[in-house]
JSON list of C-alpha atoms in Angstrom, two decimals:
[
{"chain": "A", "resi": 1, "resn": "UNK", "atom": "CA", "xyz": [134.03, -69.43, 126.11]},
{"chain": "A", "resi": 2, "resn": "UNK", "atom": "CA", "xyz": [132.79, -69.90, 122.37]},
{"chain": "A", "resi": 3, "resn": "UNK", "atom": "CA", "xyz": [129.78, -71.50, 121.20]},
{"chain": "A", "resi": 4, "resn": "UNK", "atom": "CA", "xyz": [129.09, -72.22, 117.84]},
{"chain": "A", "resi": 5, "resn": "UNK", "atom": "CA", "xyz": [126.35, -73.42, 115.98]},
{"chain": "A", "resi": 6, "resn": "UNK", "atom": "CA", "xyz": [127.68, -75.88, 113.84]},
{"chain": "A", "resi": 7, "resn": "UNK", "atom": "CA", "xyz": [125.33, -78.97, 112.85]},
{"chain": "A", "resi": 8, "resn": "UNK", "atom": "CA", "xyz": [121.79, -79.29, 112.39]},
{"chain": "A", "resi": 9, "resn": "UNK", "atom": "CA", "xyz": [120.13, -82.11, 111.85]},
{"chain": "A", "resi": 10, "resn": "UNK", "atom": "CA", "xyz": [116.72, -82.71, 109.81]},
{"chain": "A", "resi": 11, "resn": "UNK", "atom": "CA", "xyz": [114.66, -85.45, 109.80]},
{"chain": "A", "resi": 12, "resn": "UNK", "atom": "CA", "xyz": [114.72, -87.13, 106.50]},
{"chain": "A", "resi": 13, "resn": "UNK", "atom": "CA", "xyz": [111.99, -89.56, 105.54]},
{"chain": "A", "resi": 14, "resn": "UNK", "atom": "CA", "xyz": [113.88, -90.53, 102.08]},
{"chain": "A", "resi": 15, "resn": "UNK", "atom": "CA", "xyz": [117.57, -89.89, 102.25]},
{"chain": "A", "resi": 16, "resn": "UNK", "atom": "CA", "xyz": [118.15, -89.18, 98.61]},
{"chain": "A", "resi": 17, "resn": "UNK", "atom": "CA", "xyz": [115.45, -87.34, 97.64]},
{"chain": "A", "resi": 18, "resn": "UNK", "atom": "CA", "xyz": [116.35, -85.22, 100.62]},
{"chain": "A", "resi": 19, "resn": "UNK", "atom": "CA", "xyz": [120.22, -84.98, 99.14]},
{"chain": "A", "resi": 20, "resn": "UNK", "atom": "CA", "xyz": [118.91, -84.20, 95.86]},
{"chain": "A", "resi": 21, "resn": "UNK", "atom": "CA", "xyz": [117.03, -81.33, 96.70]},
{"chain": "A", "resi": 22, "resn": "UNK", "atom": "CA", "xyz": [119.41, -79.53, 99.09]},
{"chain": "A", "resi": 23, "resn": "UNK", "atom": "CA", "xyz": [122.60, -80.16, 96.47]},
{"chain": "A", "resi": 24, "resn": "UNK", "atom": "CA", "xyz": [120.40, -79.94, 92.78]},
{"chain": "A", "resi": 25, "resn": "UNK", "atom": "CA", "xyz": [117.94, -77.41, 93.98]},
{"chain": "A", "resi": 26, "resn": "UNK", "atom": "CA", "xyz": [118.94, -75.53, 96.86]},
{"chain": "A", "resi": 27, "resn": "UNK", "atom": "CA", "xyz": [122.59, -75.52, 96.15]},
{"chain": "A", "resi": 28, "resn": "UNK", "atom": "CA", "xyz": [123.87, -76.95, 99.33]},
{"chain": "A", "resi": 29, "resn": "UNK", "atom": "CA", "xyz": [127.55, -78.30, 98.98]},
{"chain": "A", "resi": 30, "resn": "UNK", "atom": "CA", "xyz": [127.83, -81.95, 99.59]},
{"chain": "A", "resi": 31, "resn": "UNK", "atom": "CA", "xyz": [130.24, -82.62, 102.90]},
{"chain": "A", "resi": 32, "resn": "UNK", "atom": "CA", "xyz": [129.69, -86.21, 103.32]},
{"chain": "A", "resi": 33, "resn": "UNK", "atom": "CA", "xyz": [127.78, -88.99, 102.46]},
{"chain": "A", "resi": 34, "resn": "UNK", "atom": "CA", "xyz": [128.77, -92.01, 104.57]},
{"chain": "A", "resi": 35, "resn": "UNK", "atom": "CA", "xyz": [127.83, -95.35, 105.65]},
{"chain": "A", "resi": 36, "resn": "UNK", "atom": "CA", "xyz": [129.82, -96.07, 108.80]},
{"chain": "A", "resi": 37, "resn": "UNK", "atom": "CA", "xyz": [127.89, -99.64, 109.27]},
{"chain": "A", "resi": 38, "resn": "UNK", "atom": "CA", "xyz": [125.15, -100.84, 111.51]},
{"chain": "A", "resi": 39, "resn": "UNK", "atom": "CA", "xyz": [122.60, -99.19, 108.91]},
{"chain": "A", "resi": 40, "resn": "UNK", "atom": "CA", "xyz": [123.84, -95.70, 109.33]},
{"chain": "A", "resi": 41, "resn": "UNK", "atom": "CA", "xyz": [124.07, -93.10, 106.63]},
{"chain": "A", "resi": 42, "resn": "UNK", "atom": "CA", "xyz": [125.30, -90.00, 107.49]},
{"chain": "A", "resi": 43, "resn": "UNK", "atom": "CA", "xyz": [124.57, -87.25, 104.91]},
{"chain": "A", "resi": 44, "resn": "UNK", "atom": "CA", "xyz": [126.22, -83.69, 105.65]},
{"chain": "A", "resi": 45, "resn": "UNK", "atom": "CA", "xyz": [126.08, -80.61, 103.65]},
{"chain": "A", "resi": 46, "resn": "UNK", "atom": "CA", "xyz": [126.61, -76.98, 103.82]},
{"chain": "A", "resi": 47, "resn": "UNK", "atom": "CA", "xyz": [125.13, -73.68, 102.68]},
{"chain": "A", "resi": 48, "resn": "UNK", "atom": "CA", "xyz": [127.60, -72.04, 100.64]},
{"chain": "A", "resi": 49, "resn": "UNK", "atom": "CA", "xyz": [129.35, -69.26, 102.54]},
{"chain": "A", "resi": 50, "resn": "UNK", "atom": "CA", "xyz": [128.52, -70.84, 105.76]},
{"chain": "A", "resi": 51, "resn": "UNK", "atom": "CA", "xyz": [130.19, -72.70, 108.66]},
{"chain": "A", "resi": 52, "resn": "UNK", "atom": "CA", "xyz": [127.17, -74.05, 109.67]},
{"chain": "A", "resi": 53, "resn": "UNK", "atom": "CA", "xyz": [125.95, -77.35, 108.02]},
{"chain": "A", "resi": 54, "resn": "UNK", "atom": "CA", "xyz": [123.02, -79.80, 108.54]},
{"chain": "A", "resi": 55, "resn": "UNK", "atom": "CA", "xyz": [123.17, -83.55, 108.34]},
{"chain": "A", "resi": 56, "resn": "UNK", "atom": "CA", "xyz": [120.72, -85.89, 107.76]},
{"chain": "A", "resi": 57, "resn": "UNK", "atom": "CA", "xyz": [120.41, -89.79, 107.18]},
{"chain": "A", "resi": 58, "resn": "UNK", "atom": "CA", "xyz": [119.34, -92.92, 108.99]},
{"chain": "A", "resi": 59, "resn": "UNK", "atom": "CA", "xyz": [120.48, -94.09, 112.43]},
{"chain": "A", "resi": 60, "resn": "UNK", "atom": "CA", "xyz": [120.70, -90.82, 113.44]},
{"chain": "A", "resi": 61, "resn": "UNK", "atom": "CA", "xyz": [117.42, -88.99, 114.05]},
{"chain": "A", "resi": 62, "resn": "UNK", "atom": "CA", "xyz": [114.22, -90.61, 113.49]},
{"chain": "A", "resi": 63, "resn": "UNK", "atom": "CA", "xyz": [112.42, -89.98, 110.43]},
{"chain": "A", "resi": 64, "resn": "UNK", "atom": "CA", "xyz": [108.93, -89.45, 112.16]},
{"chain": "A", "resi": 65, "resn": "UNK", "atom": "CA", "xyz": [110.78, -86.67, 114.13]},
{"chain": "A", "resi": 66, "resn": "UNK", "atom": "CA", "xyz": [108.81, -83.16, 113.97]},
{"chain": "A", "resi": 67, "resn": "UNK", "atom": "CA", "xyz": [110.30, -81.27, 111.05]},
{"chain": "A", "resi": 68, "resn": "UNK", "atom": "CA", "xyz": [112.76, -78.84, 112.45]},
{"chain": "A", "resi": 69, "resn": "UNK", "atom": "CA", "xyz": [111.14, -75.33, 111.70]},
{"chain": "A", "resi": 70, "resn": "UNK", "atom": "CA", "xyz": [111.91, -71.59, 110.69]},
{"chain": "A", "resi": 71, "resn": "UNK", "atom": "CA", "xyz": [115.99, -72.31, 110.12]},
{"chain": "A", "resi": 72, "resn": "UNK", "atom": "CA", "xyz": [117.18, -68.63, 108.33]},
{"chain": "A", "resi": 73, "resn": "UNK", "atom": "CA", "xyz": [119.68, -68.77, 105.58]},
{"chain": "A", "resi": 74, "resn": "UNK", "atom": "CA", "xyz": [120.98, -64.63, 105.60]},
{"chain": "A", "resi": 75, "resn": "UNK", "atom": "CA", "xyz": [121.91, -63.78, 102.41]},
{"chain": "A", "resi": 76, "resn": "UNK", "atom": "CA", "xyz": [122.86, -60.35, 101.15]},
{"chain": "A", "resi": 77, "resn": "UNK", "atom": "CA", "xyz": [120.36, -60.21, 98.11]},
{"chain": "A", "resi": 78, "resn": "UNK", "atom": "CA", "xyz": [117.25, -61.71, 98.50]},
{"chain": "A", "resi": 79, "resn": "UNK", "atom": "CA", "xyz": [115.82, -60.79, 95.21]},
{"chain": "A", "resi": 80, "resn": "UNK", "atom": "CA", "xyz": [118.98, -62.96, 93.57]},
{"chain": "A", "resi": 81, "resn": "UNK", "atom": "CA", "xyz": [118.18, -65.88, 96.05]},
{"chain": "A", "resi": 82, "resn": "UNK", "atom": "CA", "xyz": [115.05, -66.19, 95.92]},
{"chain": "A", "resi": 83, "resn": "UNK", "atom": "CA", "xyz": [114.97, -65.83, 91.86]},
{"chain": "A", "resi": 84, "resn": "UNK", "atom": "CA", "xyz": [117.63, -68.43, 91.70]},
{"chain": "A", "resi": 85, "resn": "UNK", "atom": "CA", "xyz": [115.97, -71.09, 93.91]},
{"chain": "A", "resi": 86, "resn": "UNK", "atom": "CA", "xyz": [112.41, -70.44, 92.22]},
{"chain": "A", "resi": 87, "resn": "UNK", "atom": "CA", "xyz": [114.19, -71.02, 89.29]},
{"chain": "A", "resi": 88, "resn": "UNK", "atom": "CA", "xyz": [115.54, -74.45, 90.68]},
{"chain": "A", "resi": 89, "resn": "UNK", "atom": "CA", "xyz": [112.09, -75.61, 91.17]},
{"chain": "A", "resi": 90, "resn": "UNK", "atom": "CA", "xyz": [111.89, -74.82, 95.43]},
{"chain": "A", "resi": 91, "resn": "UNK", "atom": "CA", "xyz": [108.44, -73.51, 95.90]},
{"chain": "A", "resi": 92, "resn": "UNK", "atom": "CA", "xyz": [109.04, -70.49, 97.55]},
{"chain": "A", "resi": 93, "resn": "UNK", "atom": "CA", "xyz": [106.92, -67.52, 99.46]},
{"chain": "A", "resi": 94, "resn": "UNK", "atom": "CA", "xyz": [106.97, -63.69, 98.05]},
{"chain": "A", "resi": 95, "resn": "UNK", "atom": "CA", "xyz": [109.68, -61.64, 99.41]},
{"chain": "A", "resi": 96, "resn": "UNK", "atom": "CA", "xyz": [108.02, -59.91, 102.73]},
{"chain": "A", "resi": 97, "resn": "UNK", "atom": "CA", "xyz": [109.18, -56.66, 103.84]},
{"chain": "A", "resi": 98, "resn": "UNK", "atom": "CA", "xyz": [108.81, -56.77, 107.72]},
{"chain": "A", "resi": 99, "resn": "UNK", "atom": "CA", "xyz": [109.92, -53.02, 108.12]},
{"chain": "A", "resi": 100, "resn": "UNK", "atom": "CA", "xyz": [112.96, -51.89, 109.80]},
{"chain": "A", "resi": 101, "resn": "UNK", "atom": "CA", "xyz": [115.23, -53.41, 106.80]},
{"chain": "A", "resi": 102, "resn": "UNK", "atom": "CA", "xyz": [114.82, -56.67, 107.31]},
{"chain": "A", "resi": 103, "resn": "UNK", "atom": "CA", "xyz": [112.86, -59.36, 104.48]},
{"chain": "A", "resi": 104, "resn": "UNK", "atom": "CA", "xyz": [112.08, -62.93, 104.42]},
{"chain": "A", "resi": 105, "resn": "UNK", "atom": "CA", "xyz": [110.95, -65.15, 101.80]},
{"chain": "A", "resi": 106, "resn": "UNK", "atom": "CA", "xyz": [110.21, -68.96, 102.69]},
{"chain": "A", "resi": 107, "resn": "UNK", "atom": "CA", "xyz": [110.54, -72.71, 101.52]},
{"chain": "A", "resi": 108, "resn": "UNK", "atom": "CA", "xyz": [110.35, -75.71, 103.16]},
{"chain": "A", "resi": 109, "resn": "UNK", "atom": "CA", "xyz": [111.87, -79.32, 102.06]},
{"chain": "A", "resi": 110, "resn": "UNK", "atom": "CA", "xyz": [110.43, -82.58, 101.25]},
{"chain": "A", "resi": 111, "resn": "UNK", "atom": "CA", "xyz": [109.89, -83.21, 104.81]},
{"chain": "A", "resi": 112, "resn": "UNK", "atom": "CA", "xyz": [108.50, -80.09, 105.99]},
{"chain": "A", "resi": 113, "resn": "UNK", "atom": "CA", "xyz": [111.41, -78.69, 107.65]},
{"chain": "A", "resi": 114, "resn": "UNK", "atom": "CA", "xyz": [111.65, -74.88, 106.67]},
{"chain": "A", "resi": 115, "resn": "UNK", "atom": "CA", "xyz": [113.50, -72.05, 106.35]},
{"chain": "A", "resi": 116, "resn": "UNK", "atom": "CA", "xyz": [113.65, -68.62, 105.86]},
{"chain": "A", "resi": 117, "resn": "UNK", "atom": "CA", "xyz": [115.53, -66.40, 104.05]},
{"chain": "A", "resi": 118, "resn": "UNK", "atom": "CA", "xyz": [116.11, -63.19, 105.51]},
{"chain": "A", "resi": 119, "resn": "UNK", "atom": "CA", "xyz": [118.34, -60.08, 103.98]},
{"chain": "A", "resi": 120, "resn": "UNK", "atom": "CA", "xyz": [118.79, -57.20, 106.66]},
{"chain": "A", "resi": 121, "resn": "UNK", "atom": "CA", "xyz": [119.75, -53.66, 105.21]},
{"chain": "A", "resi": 122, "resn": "UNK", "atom": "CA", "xyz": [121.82, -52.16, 107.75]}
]
């Protein structure tokens, strides 16, 4: 039996600021952004290169939820990401070297909900 990982959600105090900064800063591609009625938005989007994508929006989690934390983005050169989101305006940690091969470097969102990204020399 498979299980994937496909959807997370975030909470999102302000729906288009949160859109702006994953698609204008982060460089998350925009899936969706619908409003199915009742006061729902749904707002999807996905990491480039993944098949994993996090949504967002009203009517769906509340927006006092807990931020969701520590989500890792992998990418294959950290140096590159992390040079091309500081240069997108994400504040964003130092590059860590945690031994072993593996480094992080860290940003959160408007909301607090953060991530990491890690590169792991194999």
């Amino acid at each position: 039996m498979d299980m994937r990982i496909e959807l997370i959600l975030l909470p999102s105090t302000d729906v288009d600021r949160t859109k702006s900064f994953y698609v204008n800063q982060v460089g998350f591609v925009l899936d969706h952004d619908v409003e199915p009625g009742n006061g729902m938005r749904v707002v999807q989007l996905t990491p480039p290169g993944s098949s994993c994508s996090i949504a967002f929006g009203t009517g769906m989690i509340s927006p006092s939820a807990p931020p969701v934390q520590s989500i890792h983005l992998v990418v294959d050169d950290i140096d590159a990401a992390r040079a091309t989101l500081a240069g997108n305006s994400v504040e964003i940690s130092a590059v860590q070297d945690v031994g072993g091969g593996i480094r992080y470097a860290y940003f959160s969102d408007p909301d607090g909900n953060s991530w990491a990204l890690q590169e792991i020399t194999r």
